[in-house]
Amino acid sequence: MKKSIEVVGAVIVSGDHILCAQRGKGPLAGLWEFPGGKVESGETPEAALEREISEELGCSVLVGERITTTWHEYDFAVIVLTTFYCQLLNGEPQLTEHHEVKWVAPKDLSHLEWAPADVPAVQLIQATYV
């Protein structure tokens, strides 16, 4: 049985755009995702998201409403992804682990090639904003 990895993703909203990040390395390199990462032992999903955004993007966020939790089986593991709406508190996103980041209008999210685990959240966001 494959291991299950609990991860979190930040749907960072600024004005009428959402921050999208393109993976720079690993098995999903080149695909787009909501930035975030693994939940460590003893951490709440919200605390993990604040930590990951600080580490990966060099900025801080206020974690808000949960969007959804999805399960996706990849070759390497089962990913359990919980996404949250977030607000940028300070700093501007810096590239440290991602190939590219860009702000995208909700209606244009489907134009990007998303990591499969992120697709249900993309669909829910688009349904909310359209």
Coordinates of N, CA, C and O in Angstrom, one line a residue:
M1 N 0.8 -1.2 0.0 CA 0.0 0.0 0.0 C 0.9 1.2 0.0 O 1.9 1.3 0.7
K2 N 0.5 2.2 -0.8 CA 1.3 3.5 -0.9 C 1.1 4.3 0.4 O 0.1 4.3 1.0
K3 N 2.2 5.0 0.7 CA 2.1 5.9 1.8 C 1.2 7.1 1.5 O 1.0 7.5 0.3
S4 N 0.5 7.6 2.5 CA -0.4 8.8 2.3 C 0.3 10.0 2.9 O 0.9 9.9 4.0
I5 N 0.4 11.1 2.1 CA 1.0 12.3 2.6 C 0.0 13.4 2.7 O -0.7 13.7 1.7
E6 N -0.1 14.0 3.9 CA -1.0 15.1 4.1 C -0.3 16.4 3.7 O 0.8 16.8 4.2
V7 N -0.9 17.1 2.8 CA -0.3 18.4 2.3 C -1.4 19.5 2.3 O -2.6 19.2 2.3
V8 N -1.0 20.7 2.3 CA -1.9 21.9 2.3 C -1.5 22.8 1.1 O -0.3 22.9 0.7
G9 N -2.5 23.5 0.6 CA -2.2 24.5 -0.5 C -2.9 25.8 -0.2 O -4.0 25.8 0.4
A10 N -2.2 26.9 -0.5 CA -2.7 28.2 -0.2 C -3.3 28.8 -1.5 O -2.6 29.0 -2.5
V11 N -4.6 29.2 -1.5 CA -5.2 29.9 -2.6 C -5.1 31.4 -2.2 O -6.0 31.9 -1.5
I12 N -4.0 32.0 -2.5 CA -3.8 33.4 -2.1 C -4.5 34.3 -3.0 O -4.2 34.4 -4.2
V13 N -5.4 35.1 -2.5 CA -6.2 36.0 -3.3 C -5.7 37.4 -3.0 O -5.5 37.8 -1.9
S14 N -5.5 38.1 -4.1 CA -5.1 39.6 -4.0 C -5.9 40.3 -5.1 O -5.8 40.0 -6.3
G15 N -6.8 41.1 -4.6 CA -7.8 41.8 -5.5 C -8.6 40.8 -6.2 O -9.3 40.0 -5.5
D16 N -8.6 40.7 -7.5 CA -9.3 39.7 -8.3 C -8.5 38.7 -8.9 O -8.8 38.1 -10.0
H17 N -7.3 38.4 -8.4 CA -6.4 37.4 -8.9 C -5.9 36.4 -7.8 O -6.0 36.8 -6.6
I18 N -5.5 35.3 -8.3 CA -5.1 34.2 -7.4 C -3.6 33.8 -7.7 O -3.3 33.7 -8.9
L19 N -2.8 33.6 -6.7 CA -1.4 33.2 -7.0 C -1.3 31.7 -7.4 O -1.8 30.9 -6.6
C20 N -0.7 31.5 -8.5 CA -0.4 30.1 -9.0 C 1.1 29.9 -9.1 O 1.8 30.8 -9.5
A21 N 1.5 28.7 -8.8 CA 2.9 28.4 -8.7 C 3.2 27.2 -9.6 O 2.5 26.2 -9.6
Q22 N 4.3 27.3 -10.4 CA 4.7 26.2 -11.3 C 5.8 25.4 -10.7 O 6.8 26.0 -10.3
R23 N 5.6 24.1 -10.5 CA 6.6 23.3 -9.8 C 7.9 23.3 -10.7 O 7.9 23.1 -11.9
G24 N 9.0 23.4 -10.0 CA 10.3 23.4 -10.6 C 11.0 22.1 -10.7 O 11.9 21.9 -11.5
K25 N 10.7 21.2 -9.8 CA 11.5 20.0 -9.7 C 10.6 18.8 -9.2 O 9.4 19.1 -8.8
G26 N 11.1 17.6 -9.3 CA 10.3 16.5 -8.8 C 9.4 15.9 -9.9 O 9.4 16.3 -11.0
P27 N 8.6 14.9 -9.4 CA 7.8 14.1 -10.4 C 6.7 15.0 -11.1 O 6.3 14.6 -12.1
L28 N 6.4 16.1 -10.5 CA 5.3 16.9 -11.1 C 5.9 18.2 -11.7 O 5.1 19.2 -11.8
A29 N 7.2 18.2 -12.0 CA 7.8 19.5 -12.5 C 7.1 20.0 -13.7 O 6.6 19.2 -14.6
G30 N 6.9 21.3 -13.8 CA 6.2 21.9 -14.9 C 4.7 22.1 -14.7 O 4.1 22.9 -15.4
L31 N 4.1 21.3 -13.8 CA 2.7 21.5 -13.5 C 2.4 22.6 -12.5 O 3.3 23.0 -11.7
W32 N 1.2 23.2 -12.6 CA 0.9 24.3 -11.7 C 0.2 23.8 -10.4 O -0.5 22.7 -10.5
E33 N 0.4 24.5 -9.4 CA -0.2 24.1 -8.1 C -0.5 25.4 -7.3 O 0.0 26.5 -7.6
F34 N -1.2 25.2 -6.2 CA -1.3 26.2 -5.2 C -0.2 26.0 -4.2 O 0.0 24.9 -3.8
P35 N 0.6 27.0 -3.9 CA 1.8 26.8 -3.1 C 1.4 26.3 -1.7 O 0.4 26.6 -1.2
G36 N 2.4 25.5 -1.1 CA 2.1 24.9 0.2 C 3.1 23.8 0.4 O 4.2 23.8 -0.2
G37 N 2.7 22.8 1.1 CA 3.6 21.7 1.4 C 3.1 20.7 2.4 O 1.9 20.8 2.8
K38 N 4.0 19.9 2.9 CA 3.6 18.8 3.8 C 3.2 19.4 5.2 O 3.8 20.3 5.7
V39 N 2.3 18.7 5.8 CA 1.9 19.0 7.2 C 2.8 18.1 8.1 O 2.9 16.9 7.9
E40 N 3.6 18.7 9.0 CA 4.5 18.0 9.9 C 3.7 17.4 11.1 O 2.6 17.9 11.4
S41 N 4.3 16.4 11.7 CA 3.6 15.8 12.9 C 3.3 16.8 14.0 O 4.2 17.6 14.3
G42 N 2.1 16.8 14.5 CA 1.7 17.7 15.5 C 1.3 19.1 15.1 O 1.0 20.0 15.9
E43 N 1.3 19.4 13.8 CA 1.0 20.7 13.2 C -0.4 20.7 12.7 O -0.9 19.7 12.2
T44 N -1.1 21.8 12.9 CA -2.4 21.9 12.3 C -2.2 22.3 10.8 O -1.2 22.8 10.4
P45 N -3.2 22.0 10.0 CA -3.1 22.3 8.6 C -2.8 23.8 8.4 O -2.0 24.2 7.6
E46 N -3.5 24.6 9.2 CA -3.3 26.1 9.1 C -1.9 26.5 9.4 O -1.3 27.3 8.7
A47 N -1.3 26.0 10.5 CA 0.0 26.3 10.9 C 1.0 25.8 9.9 O 2.0 26.5 9.6
A48 N 0.8 24.6 9.3 CA 1.7 24.1 8.2 C 1.7 25.1 7.0 O 2.7 25.3 6.5
L49 N 0.5 25.6 6.7 CA 0.4 26.5 5.5 C 1.1 27.8 5.8 O 1.9 28.2 4.9
E50 N 1.0 28.3 7.0 CA 1.7 29.6 7.3 C 3.2 29.3 7.2 O 4.0 30.1 6.6
R51 N 3.7 28.2 7.8 CA 5.1 27.9 7.7 C 5.6 27.7 6.3 O 6.6 28.2 5.9
E52 N 4.9 26.9 5.5 CA 5.3 26.6 4.2 C 5.4 27.8 3.3 O 6.3 28.0 2.5
I53 N 4.4 28.7 3.4 CA 4.4 29.9 2.6 C 5.6 30.8 3.0 O 6.3 31.4 2.1
S54 N 5.9 30.9 4.3 CA 7.0 31.6 4.7 C 8.3 31.0 4.2 O 9.2 31.7 3.6
E55 N 8.5 29.7 4.2 CA 9.7 29.0 3.7 C 9.8 29.1 2.2 O 10.9 29.4 1.7
E56 N 8.7 28.8 1.5 CA 8.8 28.7 0.1 C 8.7 30.0 -0.7 O 9.3 30.2 -1.7
L57 N 7.9 31.0 -0.2 CA 7.7 32.2 -0.9 C 8.2 33.5 -0.2 O 8.2 34.6 -0.7
G58 N 8.7 33.3 1.1 CA 9.3 34.4 1.8 C 8.2 35.5 2.2 O 8.6 36.7 2.3
C59 N 7.0 35.1 2.3 CA 6.0 36.1 2.7 C 5.0 35.4 3.7 O 5.2 34.2 4.0
S60 N 4.2 36.2 4.3 CA 3.3 35.6 5.3 C 1.8 35.8 4.9 O 1.5 36.8 4.2
V61 N 1.0 34.8 5.3 CA -0.4 34.8 4.9 C -1.3 34.6 6.1 O -0.9 34.1 7.1
L62 N -2.5 35.1 6.0 CA -3.6 34.8 6.9 C -4.4 33.7 6.3 O -4.9 33.9 5.2
V63 N -4.5 32.6 7.0 CA -5.2 31.4 6.5 C -6.7 31.6 6.8 O -7.1 31.9 8.0
G64 N -7.5 31.5 5.8 CA -9.0 31.7 6.0 C -9.7 30.4 5.8 O -9.3 29.3 6.2
E65 N -10.8 30.5 5.1 CA -11.8 29.4 4.9 C -11.2 28.2 4.1 O -10.5 28.4 3.1
R66 N -11.5 27.0 4.6 CA -11.1 25.8 3.9 C -11.9 25.7 2.6 O -13.2 25.9 2.6
I67 N -11.3 25.3 1.5 CA -12.0 25.2 0.2 C -12.4 23.7 0.1 O -13.6 23.4 -0.1
T68 N -11.5 22.8 0.1 CA -11.8 21.4 -0.1 C -10.6 20.5 0.4 O -9.5 21.0 0.5
T69 N -10.9 19.2 0.5 CA -9.8 18.2 0.7 C -10.0 17.2 -0.3 O -11.1 16.7 -0.5
T70 N -8.9 16.9 -1.1 CA -9.0 15.9 -2.2 C -7.9 14.9 -1.9 O -6.9 15.1 -1.3
W71 N -8.2 13.7 -2.5 CA -7.2 12.6 -2.4 C -6.8 12.3 -3.9 O -7.7 12.2 -4.7
H72 N -5.5 12.1 -4.1 CA -5.1 11.7 -5.5 C -4.0 10.8 -5.4 O -3.0 11.0 -4.7
E73 N -4.1 9.6 -6.1 CA -3.0 8.6 -6.1 C -2.1 8.9 -7.2 O -2.4 8.8 -8.4
Y74 N -0.8 9.2 -6.9 CA 0.2 9.4 -7.8 C 1.1 8.1 -7.8 O 0.9 7.2 -7.0
D75 N 2.1 8.0 -8.7 CA 2.9 6.8 -8.7 C 3.7 6.7 -7.4 O 4.0 5.6 -6.9
F76 N 4.0 7.8 -6.8 CA 4.9 7.8 -5.6 C 4.2 7.8 -4.3 O 4.8 7.4 -3.2
A77 N 2.9 8.2 -4.2 CA 2.2 8.2 -2.9 C 0.7 8.7 -3.2 O 0.4 9.1 -4.3
V78 N -0.1 8.5 -2.1 CA -1.4 9.1 -2.2 C -1.3 10.5 -1.5 O -0.9 10.6 -0.3
I79 N -1.7 11.5 -2.2 CA -1.6 12.9 -1.7 C -3.0 13.3 -1.2 O -4.0 13.1 -1.9
V80 N -3.1 13.7 0.1 CA -4.3 14.2 0.7 C -4.1 15.7 0.8 O -3.4 16.2 1.6
L81 N -4.7 16.5 -0.1 CA -4.5 17.9 -0.2 C -5.7 18.7 0.3 O -6.8 18.5 -0.2
T82 N -5.4 19.6 1.3 CA -6.5 20.5 1.8 C -6.1 21.9 1.4 O -4.9 22.3 1.6
T83 N -7.0 22.6 0.7 CA -6.7 23.9 0.2 C -7.5 24.9 1.1 O -8.6 24.6 1.5
F84 N -6.9 26.1 1.3 CA -7.5 27.2 2.0 C -7.4 28.5 1.3 O -6.4 28.7 0.7
Y85 N -8.4 29.3 1.4 CA -8.3 30.7 0.9 C -7.3 31.4 1.9 O -7.4 31.2 3.1
C86 N -6.4 32.2 1.3 CA -5.4 32.9 2.1 C -5.3 34.4 1.7 O -5.6 34.7 0.5
Q87 N -4.9 35.2 2.6 CA -4.7 36.6 2.3 C -3.3 36.9 2.6 O -2.7 36.5 3.6
L88 N -2.6 37.6 1.6 CA -1.2 38.0 1.8 C -1.1 39.1 2.9 O -1.8 40.1 2.8
L89 N -0.3 38.9 3.9 CA -0.2 39.8 5.0 C 1.0 40.8 4.7 O 0.8 42.0 4.9
N90 N 2.1 40.2 4.4 CA 3.3 41.1 4.1 C 4.3 40.3 3.2 O 4.3 39.1 3.2
G91 N 5.1 41.0 2.5 CA 6.1 40.4 1.6 C 5.4 40.2 0.2 O 4.2 40.2 0.1
E92 N 6.3 40.0 -0.7 CA 5.9 39.6 -2.1 C 6.5 38.2 -2.3 O 7.6 37.9 -1.9
P93 N 5.7 37.4 -3.0 CA 6.2 36.0 -3.3 C 7.5 36.0 -4.0 O 7.7 36.7 -5.0
Q94 N 8.5 35.2 -3.5 CA 9.8 35.1 -4.0 C 9.9 33.7 -4.6 O 9.4 32.7 -4.0
L95 N 10.7 33.5 -5.7 CA 10.9 32.2 -6.2 C 12.1 31.5 -5.5 O 13.2 32.0 -5.5
T96 N 11.8 30.5 -4.7 CA 12.8 29.7 -4.1 C 12.7 28.2 -4.6 O 13.8 27.6 -4.8
E97 N 11.5 27.7 -4.6 CA 11.4 26.3 -5.0 C 10.6 26.1 -6.3 O 10.6 25.1 -6.9
H98 N 9.9 27.2 -6.7 CA 9.1 27.1 -7.9 C 9.8 27.6 -9.1 O 10.7 28.5 -9.0
H99 N 9.4 27.2 -10.3 CA 10.0 27.7 -11.6 C 9.4 29.1 -11.9 O 10.1 29.9 -12.3
E100 N 8.1 29.3 -11.6 CA 7.5 30.5 -11.9 C 6.3 30.7 -11.0 O 5.7 29.7 -10.6
V101 N 5.9 31.9 -10.6 CA 4.6 32.2 -10.0 C 4.0 33.3 -10.8 O 4.7 34.1 -11.3
K102 N 2.7 33.3 -10.8 CA 1.9 34.4 -11.5 C 0.5 34.5 -10.9 O 0.0 33.6 -10.4
W103 N 0.0 35.7 -11.0 CA -1.3 36.1 -10.5 C -2.3 35.9 -11.7 O -2.1 36.4 -12.8
V104 N -3.3 35.1 -11.5 CA -4.2 34.7 -12.5 C -5.7 35.0 -12.1 O -6.0 34.7 -11.0
A105 N -6.5 35.5 -13.0 CA -7.9 35.7 -12.7 C -8.6 34.3 -12.6 O -8.2 33.4 -13.4
P106 N -9.5 34.2 -11.7 CA -10.2 32.9 -11.5 C -10.7 32.3 -12.8 O -10.6 31.1 -13.0
K107 N -11.2 33.1 -13.7 CA -11.8 32.6 -15.0 C -10.7 32.0 -15.9 O -11.0 31.1 -16.7
D108 N -9.5 32.3 -15.7 CA -8.4 31.9 -16.5 C -7.6 30.7 -15.9 O -6.6 30.2 -16.5
L109 N -8.0 30.3 -14.7 CA -7.2 29.2 -14.0 C -7.1 27.9 -14.8 O -6.1 27.2 -14.8
S110 N -8.2 27.6 -15.5 CA -8.3 26.4 -16.3 C -7.3 26.4 -17.5 O -7.1 25.4 -18.2
H111 N -6.7 27.6 -17.8 CA -5.8 27.6 -18.9 C -4.4 27.1 -18.6 O -3.6 26.9 -19.4
L112 N -4.2 26.8 -17.3 CA -2.9 26.3 -16.8 C -3.0 24.8 -16.7 O -4.1 24.2 -16.5
E113 N -1.9 24.1 -16.8 CA -1.8 22.6 -16.7 C -1.6 22.3 -15.2 O -0.4 22.4 -14.7
W114 N -2.6 21.9 -14.4 CA -2.6 21.8 -13.0 C -2.1 20.4 -12.6 O -2.4 19.4 -13.3
A115 N -1.5 20.3 -11.5 CA -1.2 19.0 -10.8 C -2.6 18.3 -10.5 O -3.5 19.0 -10.1
P116 N -2.8 17.1 -10.8 CA -4.1 16.4 -10.6 C -4.8 16.7 -9.3 O -6.0 16.9 -9.2
A117 N -4.0 16.7 -8.2 CA -4.6 16.9 -6.9 C -5.2 18.2 -6.7 O -6.1 18.4 -5.9
D118 N -4.7 19.2 -7.5 CA -5.2 20.6 -7.4 C -6.5 20.9 -8.2 O -7.2 21.9 -8.0
V119 N -6.8 20.0 -9.2 CA -7.9 20.3 -10.1 C -9.2 20.4 -9.4 O -10.0 21.4 -9.8
P120 N -9.6 19.6 -8.4 CA -10.9 19.8 -7.8 C -11.0 21.2 -7.2 O -12.1 21.9 -7.2
A121 N -10.0 21.7 -6.5 CA -10.0 23.0 -5.9 C -10.1 24.1 -7.0 O -10.9 25.1 -6.8
V122 N -9.4 24.0 -8.1 CA -9.5 24.9 -9.2 C -11.0 25.0 -9.7 O -11.5 26.1 -9.9
Q123 N -11.6 23.8 -9.8 CA -13.0 23.8 -10.3 C -14.0 24.5 -9.3 O -14.9 25.2 -9.7
L124 N -13.8 24.2 -8.0 CA -14.6 24.9 -7.0 C -14.4 26.4 -7.0 O -15.4 27.2 -6.8
I125 N -13.2 26.8 -7.1 CA -12.8 28.3 -7.1 C -13.5 28.9 -8.3 O -14.2 30.0 -8.2
Q126 N -13.4 28.3 -9.4 CA -14.0 28.9 -10.6 C -15.5 28.9 -10.5 O -16.2 29.9 -10.9
A127 N -16.1 27.9 -9.9 CA -17.6 27.9 -9.7 C -18.0 29.1 -8.8 O -19.1 29.6 -8.9
T128 N -17.2 29.4 -7.8 CA -17.4 30.4 -6.8 C -17.3 31.8 -7.4 O -18.1 32.7 -7.1
Y129 N -16.3 32.0 -8.3 CA -16.0 33.3 -8.8 C -16.7 33.7 -10.1 O -16.7 34.8 -10.6
V130 N -17.3 32.7 -10.8 CA -17.9 33.0 -12.1 C -19.3 33.5 -12.0 O -20.0 33.2 -11.1

